[in-house]
Amino acid sequence: MTHMYKISRTIIVGFLLLISVSTALHANNKSPLRILTWEGYVTPEDLEAVNSRLEEKGYLYEATVIKPYAEGAEQMFDLIRGKKVDISFLTLFFIKMMNEQTSKLLQTIDTHSPRLSNYQHLIPSLTHLPMGMSSSHEFDKKSMPLYIPWGGGAYGFYIDRNRVKAADVPKSVKELWLPKWKNKYSLNQSQEFYNIGLAFMGMGKSPFLFHELVLAGKRNEIVKTMSSIGELQQKLNRLYANAGHFWKASPEFKKDLLIVSSWGPEITRENQAGADWRMIEFNEGHMVWLDTINFVKGLKGKKLEAAEIFANYFIGEKIQSRIARELTMVAASSEVGNEPGLGNATTIFNDNMFVPPYDNISYSIMKRMTDAATIESAKN
């Protein structure tokens, strides 16, 4: 009897141990929820918090940030098309750029999902912007959003006030072409349209003139404007030749630079370390942008639910407050007030300086012109 008891006890203990090991393996065998994001947007602490929520709710998915970080429209499109991404942080106008190539890889958002409880707090004017809506060709279906507003701001130029007096701060974009700023400012290299926009602004025109000409069908004016010996190309060449540095994913704060171009997130970090970078308030204004959260096609079932839980956390008050406080961004949530100097969110995002979704024609023209400017600047 004792012998049988020992055998039974051994079997039970072994069975419980097997269950324990199986459970542990099951828990650790989580599928990745792959996030393509800009540097600084998703912190290790954020991932820990989101993954704790997923685990508590029994989801066998683990949010993880993929490398490289987001750099620009083409790079993000390539990663999404290569099926390396589940959730992206696309800049809004990327979605329908270049014949809507990226929009075709995204799925619409169920804004009424019970897992998106924070969606109701987003600024209403941001939730159904035309450049982020699905294209519907059927009469019985309504266009739905391909994005969740997250946060935005301006593509601005920041000047080091530790080294530049207030009286010497530029007041106009046009001053970037002056000899005094040669090799003293940086430009973004991966998103050429910003630099084209600067050149147009330096000429006293709309930064989005190519887009406007294409929409108006003004072919002759487009050809004239893109001429290799025209005013725009010459202006662009000099802008590139004067630049002291070009960056892709995020700006570098090199010692010779007095002005850095930036979308903002890096500025707070530098200032917390003792710097004093302040946005230059150009008379011409700033080109503005909105970054969004998107779901790649193919997300369904429990994985889609996990993606919604991730998104809901990132549009909640805690994260929205953080991006306003730490990333120098304008929050998309109406629950959050913006930091002093960033301006009113509704005013900023309704501004006529909102970057549009460039089509193939506009984009190819701008790419050709900036490539020519890069080659020309290398000669100097």
Coordinates of C-alpha atoms in Angstrom, one line a residue:
M1 CA 0.0 0.0 0.0
T2 CA 2.8 2.4 1.0
H3 CA 4.6 1.4 -2.2
M4 CA 1.6 2.2 -4.3
Y5 CA 1.1 5.5 -2.5
K6 CA 4.7 6.5 -3.3
I7 CA 4.2 5.6 -6.9
S8 CA 1.0 7.6 -7.1
R9 CA 2.6 10.5 -5.4
T10 CA 5.6 10.4 -7.8
I11 CA 3.2 10.3 -10.7
I12 CA 1.2 13.3 -9.4
V13 CA 4.3 15.3 -8.6
G14 CA 5.7 14.5 -12.1
F15 CA 2.4 15.5 -13.7
L16 CA 2.2 18.8 -11.8
L17 CA 5.9 19.5 -12.8
L18 CA 5.0 18.8 -16.4
I19 CA 2.1 21.2 -16.3
S20 CA 4.3 23.8 -14.6
V21 CA 7.0 23.5 -17.3
S22 CA 4.4 23.4 -20.1
T23 CA 2.8 26.6 -18.7
A24 CA 6.2 28.3 -18.4
L25 CA 7.1 27.4 -22.0
H26 CA 3.7 28.5 -23.2
A27 CA 4.0 31.9 -21.4
N28 CA 7.5 32.5 -22.8
N29 CA 6.6 31.4 -26.2
K30 CA 4.9 34.7 -27.1
S31 CA 4.6 36.0 -30.6
P32 CA 6.1 39.4 -31.3
L33 CA 3.9 42.4 -32.0
R34 CA 6.4 44.3 -34.1
I35 CA 6.4 48.1 -33.8
L36 CA 8.0 50.5 -36.4
T37 CA 8.4 53.8 -34.7
W38 CA 10.5 57.0 -34.7
E39 CA 13.3 57.1 -32.2
G40 CA 12.2 58.2 -28.7
Y41 CA 8.5 57.5 -29.3
V42 CA 8.3 54.1 -27.6
T43 CA 10.5 53.7 -24.5
P44 CA 11.5 50.5 -22.7
E45 CA 9.2 51.6 -19.9
D46 CA 6.3 51.9 -22.3
L47 CA 7.0 48.4 -23.6
E48 CA 7.1 47.0 -20.1
A49 CA 3.8 48.6 -19.2
V50 CA 2.0 47.5 -22.4
N51 CA 3.4 44.0 -22.2
S52 CA 2.3 43.7 -18.5
R53 CA -1.3 44.7 -19.6
L54 CA -1.2 42.1 -22.4
E55 CA 0.0 39.4 -20.1
E56 CA -2.6 40.3 -17.4
K57 CA -5.3 39.9 -20.0
G58 CA -3.9 36.6 -21.3
Y59 CA -2.6 37.7 -24.7
L60 CA 0.3 35.7 -26.0
Y61 CA 1.9 38.6 -27.7
E62 CA 4.8 40.8 -26.8
A63 CA 5.2 44.3 -28.2
T64 CA 8.7 44.9 -29.5
V65 CA 10.3 47.8 -31.4
I66 CA 12.0 46.7 -34.6
K67 CA 15.3 48.2 -35.9
P68 CA 16.1 50.3 -37.8
Y69 CA 13.9 53.1 -36.5
A70 CA 11.6 55.0 -38.9
E71 CA 13.5 57.3 -41.2
G72 CA 11.1 58.4 -44.0
A73 CA 8.2 57.5 -46.3
E74 CA 10.1 55.1 -48.7
Q75 CA 12.0 53.3 -45.9
M76 CA 8.8 52.8 -43.9
F77 CA 6.9 51.6 -47.0
D78 CA 9.6 49.1 -47.7
L79 CA 9.6 47.6 -44.2
I80 CA 5.8 47.4 -44.2
R81 CA 5.7 45.8 -47.7
G82 CA 8.4 43.3 -46.5
K83 CA 6.0 42.1 -43.9
K84 CA 8.3 43.1 -41.1
V85 CA 5.8 45.3 -39.3
D86 CA 2.5 44.9 -37.4
I87 CA 2.0 48.5 -36.0
S88 CA 3.6 51.6 -37.5
F89 CA 3.9 55.3 -36.5
L90 CA 3.4 56.8 -40.0
T91 CA 3.5 60.5 -40.5
L92 CA 0.0 61.2 -41.7
F93 CA 0.8 62.4 -45.2
F94 CA 3.0 59.3 -45.8
I95 CA -0.2 57.2 -46.0
K96 CA -1.3 58.5 -49.4
M97 CA 2.0 59.6 -50.9
M98 CA 3.1 58.2 -54.2
N99 CA -0.2 56.9 -55.5
E100 CA -1.3 55.8 -52.1
Q101 CA 1.2 52.9 -52.1
T102 CA 1.3 52.7 -48.3
S103 CA -2.4 53.0 -47.7
K104 CA -2.9 49.8 -49.6
L105 CA -0.9 47.9 -47.0
L106 CA -2.9 49.3 -44.0
Q107 CA -6.3 48.2 -42.6
T108 CA -9.0 50.5 -41.3
I109 CA -9.4 51.2 -37.6
D110 CA -12.5 50.1 -35.7
T111 CA -12.8 53.3 -33.7
H112 CA -15.7 51.8 -31.7
S113 CA -13.6 48.9 -30.4
P114 CA -14.0 48.4 -26.6
R115 CA -10.2 48.2 -26.5
L116 CA -9.9 51.8 -27.8
S117 CA -11.6 53.6 -24.9
N118 CA -9.2 56.5 -25.1
Y119 CA -10.1 57.3 -28.8
Q120 CA -13.1 59.4 -27.6
H121 CA -10.7 61.9 -26.0
L122 CA -8.8 62.6 -29.3
I123 CA -9.2 66.1 -30.8
P124 CA -12.2 65.6 -33.1
S125 CA -10.7 67.6 -36.0
L126 CA -7.8 65.2 -36.2
T127 CA -9.7 61.9 -36.4
H128 CA -11.0 62.0 -40.0
L129 CA -8.5 64.0 -42.0
P130 CA -8.9 63.2 -45.8
M131 CA -5.3 62.2 -46.3
G132 CA -5.6 59.4 -43.8
M133 CA -9.0 57.9 -44.8
S134 CA -9.4 54.7 -46.8
S135 CA -10.4 55.1 -50.5
S136 CA -13.8 53.7 -51.0
H137 CA -15.0 52.9 -54.5
E138 CA -18.2 51.1 -53.5
F139 CA -21.4 53.1 -52.9
D140 CA -22.5 50.9 -49.9
K141 CA -19.3 51.4 -47.9
K142 CA -18.1 54.5 -46.1
S143 CA -14.5 55.7 -46.0
M144 CA -12.9 54.8 -42.7
P145 CA -9.7 56.0 -41.0
L146 CA -6.4 54.2 -41.6
Y147 CA -4.8 55.9 -38.7
I148 CA -5.2 56.9 -35.0
P149 CA -3.9 60.5 -34.3
W150 CA -0.9 60.4 -31.9
G151 CA 1.1 63.6 -31.9
G152 CA 2.7 66.2 -34.1
G153 CA 4.3 69.5 -34.4
A154 CA 6.5 71.5 -36.8
Y155 CA 9.6 70.8 -38.8
G156 CA 11.5 73.5 -37.1
F157 CA 14.9 75.0 -36.9
Y158 CA 16.4 75.3 -33.4
I159 CA 19.2 77.7 -32.5
D160 CA 21.7 77.3 -29.7
R161 CA 21.0 80.3 -27.5
N162 CA 24.0 79.5 -25.4
R163 CA 26.1 80.6 -28.3
V164 CA 23.8 83.0 -30.3
K165 CA 22.5 86.2 -28.9
A166 CA 18.8 87.1 -29.3
A167 CA 19.6 89.9 -31.6
D168 CA 21.4 87.5 -34.0
V169 CA 18.6 84.9 -34.2
P170 CA 17.2 84.8 -37.8
K171 CA 13.8 86.2 -38.4
S172 CA 13.2 84.8 -41.9
V173 CA 13.9 81.5 -43.7
K174 CA 15.7 83.6 -46.3
E175 CA 18.6 84.2 -43.8
L176 CA 19.7 80.6 -44.1
W177 CA 21.3 81.6 -47.5
L178 CA 23.4 84.3 -45.9
P179 CA 27.2 83.6 -45.7
K180 CA 27.1 84.0 -41.8
W181 CA 25.2 80.7 -41.5
K182 CA 27.3 78.7 -44.0
N183 CA 28.1 75.3 -42.4
K184 CA 26.2 76.3 -39.3
Y185 CA 22.8 74.6 -39.9
S186 CA 21.7 71.0 -40.6
L187 CA 19.0 69.6 -43.0
N188 CA 17.0 66.5 -43.1
Q189 CA 18.2 64.2 -45.9
S190 CA 15.6 61.4 -46.0
Q191 CA 12.5 63.7 -46.5
E192 CA 13.4 65.9 -49.4
F193 CA 10.1 67.7 -49.6
Y194 CA 10.9 69.7 -46.5
N195 CA 14.0 71.2 -48.1
I196 CA 12.1 71.9 -51.3
G197 CA 9.5 73.6 -49.1
L198 CA 12.3 75.7 -47.5
A199 CA 13.6 76.8 -50.9
F200 CA 10.0 77.8 -52.0
M201 CA 9.6 79.7 -48.7
G202 CA 12.9 81.4 -49.4
M203 CA 11.4 82.6 -52.7
G204 CA 8.3 83.9 -51.0
K205 CA 6.1 81.1 -52.2
S206 CA 4.0 78.3 -50.7
P207 CA 6.3 75.4 -49.5
F208 CA 3.9 73.0 -51.2
L209 CA 3.8 74.7 -54.6
F210 CA 4.6 71.5 -56.6
H211 CA 1.6 69.7 -55.0
E212 CA -0.6 72.7 -55.8
L213 CA 0.5 72.9 -59.4
V214 CA 0.0 69.2 -60.0
L215 CA -3.6 69.4 -58.5
A216 CA -4.3 72.4 -60.7
G217 CA -2.9 70.6 -63.8
K218 CA -0.5 73.4 -64.6
R219 CA 2.0 71.4 -66.6
N220 CA 3.8 74.3 -68.3
E221 CA 4.4 76.0 -64.9
I222 CA 5.7 72.7 -63.4
V223 CA 8.2 72.3 -66.2
K224 CA 9.4 75.8 -65.9
T225 CA 9.7 75.6 -62.1
M226 CA 11.7 72.3 -62.2
S227 CA 14.2 73.7 -64.7
S228 CA 17.8 72.8 -63.9
I229 CA 18.8 76.5 -64.5
G230 CA 15.7 77.9 -62.9
E231 CA 15.4 79.9 -59.7
L232 CA 14.2 77.0 -57.5
Q233 CA 17.1 74.7 -58.4
Q234 CA 19.7 77.4 -57.9
K235 CA 18.1 78.3 -54.6
L236 CA 18.1 74.6 -53.5
N237 CA 21.7 74.2 -54.6
R238 CA 22.8 77.0 -52.4
L239 CA 20.8 75.8 -49.5
Y240 CA 22.5 72.4 -49.7
A241 CA 25.9 73.9 -50.2
N242 CA 25.5 76.1 -47.1
A243 CA 24.4 73.1 -44.9
G244 CA 26.9 71.9 -42.4
H245 CA 25.3 68.5 -41.8
F246 CA 22.6 66.2 -43.2
W247 CA 20.7 63.7 -41.0
K248 CA 18.3 60.8 -41.7
A249 CA 16.6 59.3 -38.6
S250 CA 17.4 62.1 -36.1
P251 CA 19.5 65.2 -35.9
E252 CA 23.0 65.2 -34.6
F253 CA 24.2 68.1 -32.4
K254 CA 27.7 68.6 -33.8
K255 CA 29.8 71.2 -32.1
D256 CA 30.1 73.4 -35.3
L257 CA 26.3 73.6 -35.7
L258 CA 24.5 76.7 -34.3
I259 CA 21.2 75.7 -35.9
V260 CA 19.7 72.2 -36.2
S261 CA 16.6 71.2 -38.1
S262 CA 14.4 68.9 -36.1
W263 CA 10.9 67.6 -35.6
G264 CA 11.3 68.3 -31.9
P265 CA 11.7 65.1 -29.8
E266 CA 15.5 65.4 -29.5
I267 CA 15.5 69.0 -28.3
T268 CA 14.1 68.4 -24.8
R269 CA 16.8 65.7 -24.3
E270 CA 19.6 68.1 -25.2
N271 CA 18.2 70.9 -23.1
Q272 CA 17.9 68.6 -20.1
A273 CA 21.6 68.0 -20.5
G274 CA 22.3 71.7 -20.2
A275 CA 21.9 73.0 -23.8
D276 CA 19.5 75.9 -24.7
W277 CA 18.1 75.1 -28.1
R278 CA 15.0 77.2 -29.0
M279 CA 12.8 77.1 -32.0
I280 CA 13.3 80.0 -34.5
E281 CA 10.0 81.7 -35.1
F282 CA 10.4 82.4 -38.9
N283 CA 8.1 85.0 -40.3
E284 CA 7.1 82.5 -43.0
G285 CA 5.9 80.0 -40.4
H286 CA 6.6 76.3 -40.2
M287 CA 5.6 73.2 -42.1
V288 CA 3.6 71.0 -39.7
W289 CA 3.0 67.3 -39.4
L290 CA 1.0 64.7 -37.5
D291 CA 2.3 61.3 -36.6
T292 CA -0.2 58.5 -36.3
I293 CA -0.6 54.8 -35.2
N294 CA -1.5 52.4 -38.0
F295 CA -2.4 48.7 -38.2
V296 CA -0.8 46.7 -41.1
K297 CA -3.2 44.5 -43.1
G298 CA -3.4 41.0 -41.8
L299 CA -3.9 41.8 -38.1
K300 CA -7.0 39.9 -36.9
G301 CA -8.3 38.0 -33.9
K302 CA -6.3 38.1 -30.7
K303 CA -3.3 39.8 -32.4
L304 CA -5.6 42.7 -33.6
E305 CA -6.9 43.0 -30.1
A306 CA -3.4 43.2 -28.7
A307 CA -2.6 45.9 -31.3
E308 CA -5.6 47.9 -30.1
I309 CA -4.5 47.6 -26.5
F310 CA -1.1 48.9 -27.5
A311 CA -2.6 51.8 -29.4
N312 CA -5.0 52.7 -26.6
Y313 CA -2.2 52.9 -24.1
F314 CA -0.3 55.3 -26.4
I315 CA -3.3 57.7 -26.9
G316 CA -4.0 57.7 -23.1
E317 CA -3.3 60.7 -20.9
K318 CA 0.0 59.3 -19.5
I319 CA 1.8 58.9 -22.8
Q320 CA 0.2 62.0 -24.4
S321 CA 1.4 64.1 -21.5
R322 CA 4.9 62.6 -21.9
I323 CA 5.2 63.4 -25.5
A324 CA 4.2 67.0 -24.9
R325 CA 6.5 67.3 -21.9
E326 CA 9.5 65.4 -23.1
L327 CA 9.4 65.2 -26.9
T328 CA 8.4 68.8 -27.7
M329 CA 5.4 67.5 -29.5
V330 CA 1.7 68.7 -29.7
A331 CA -0.5 66.0 -28.2
A332 CA -3.5 64.6 -30.1
S333 CA -5.5 64.0 -27.0
S334 CA -7.9 66.7 -25.7
E335 CA -7.1 65.6 -22.2
V336 CA -3.6 67.0 -22.4
G337 CA -2.4 70.6 -22.4
N338 CA 0.6 71.4 -24.5
E339 CA 3.9 72.8 -23.1
P340 CA 4.4 76.6 -23.3
G341 CA 5.6 77.7 -26.7
L342 CA 4.1 74.8 -28.7
G343 CA 0.9 76.6 -29.4
N344 CA -2.7 75.5 -29.5
A345 CA -3.1 72.1 -31.1
T346 CA -6.3 72.9 -33.0
T347 CA -4.7 76.0 -34.5
I348 CA -1.5 74.3 -35.4
F349 CA -3.2 71.3 -37.1
N350 CA -5.7 73.5 -39.0
D351 CA -2.8 75.6 -40.4
N352 CA -2.4 75.9 -44.1
M353 CA 1.2 74.7 -43.5
F354 CA 0.1 71.1 -43.0
V355 CA 2.3 68.9 -45.3
P356 CA 0.1 67.3 -48.0
P357 CA 0.3 63.8 -49.4
Y358 CA 2.5 64.3 -52.4
D359 CA 1.7 62.2 -55.5
N360 CA 4.2 60.3 -57.7
I361 CA 4.8 63.2 -60.0
S362 CA 5.5 65.8 -57.3
Y363 CA 7.7 63.3 -55.3
S364 CA 9.8 62.3 -58.3
I365 CA 10.3 65.9 -59.3
M366 CA 11.4 66.9 -55.8
K367 CA 13.7 63.8 -55.5
R368 CA 15.4 64.6 -58.8
M369 CA 16.0 68.2 -57.7
T370 CA 17.3 67.4 -54.3
D371 CA 19.6 64.7 -55.7
A372 CA 21.0 67.4 -58.1
A373 CA 21.5 69.7 -55.2
T374 CA 23.3 67.0 -53.2
I375 CA 25.7 66.4 -56.1
E376 CA 26.3 70.1 -56.6
S377 CA 26.9 70.7 -52.9
A378 CA 29.6 68.0 -52.8
K379 CA 31.6 70.0 -55.3
N380 CA 32.0 72.9 -52.8

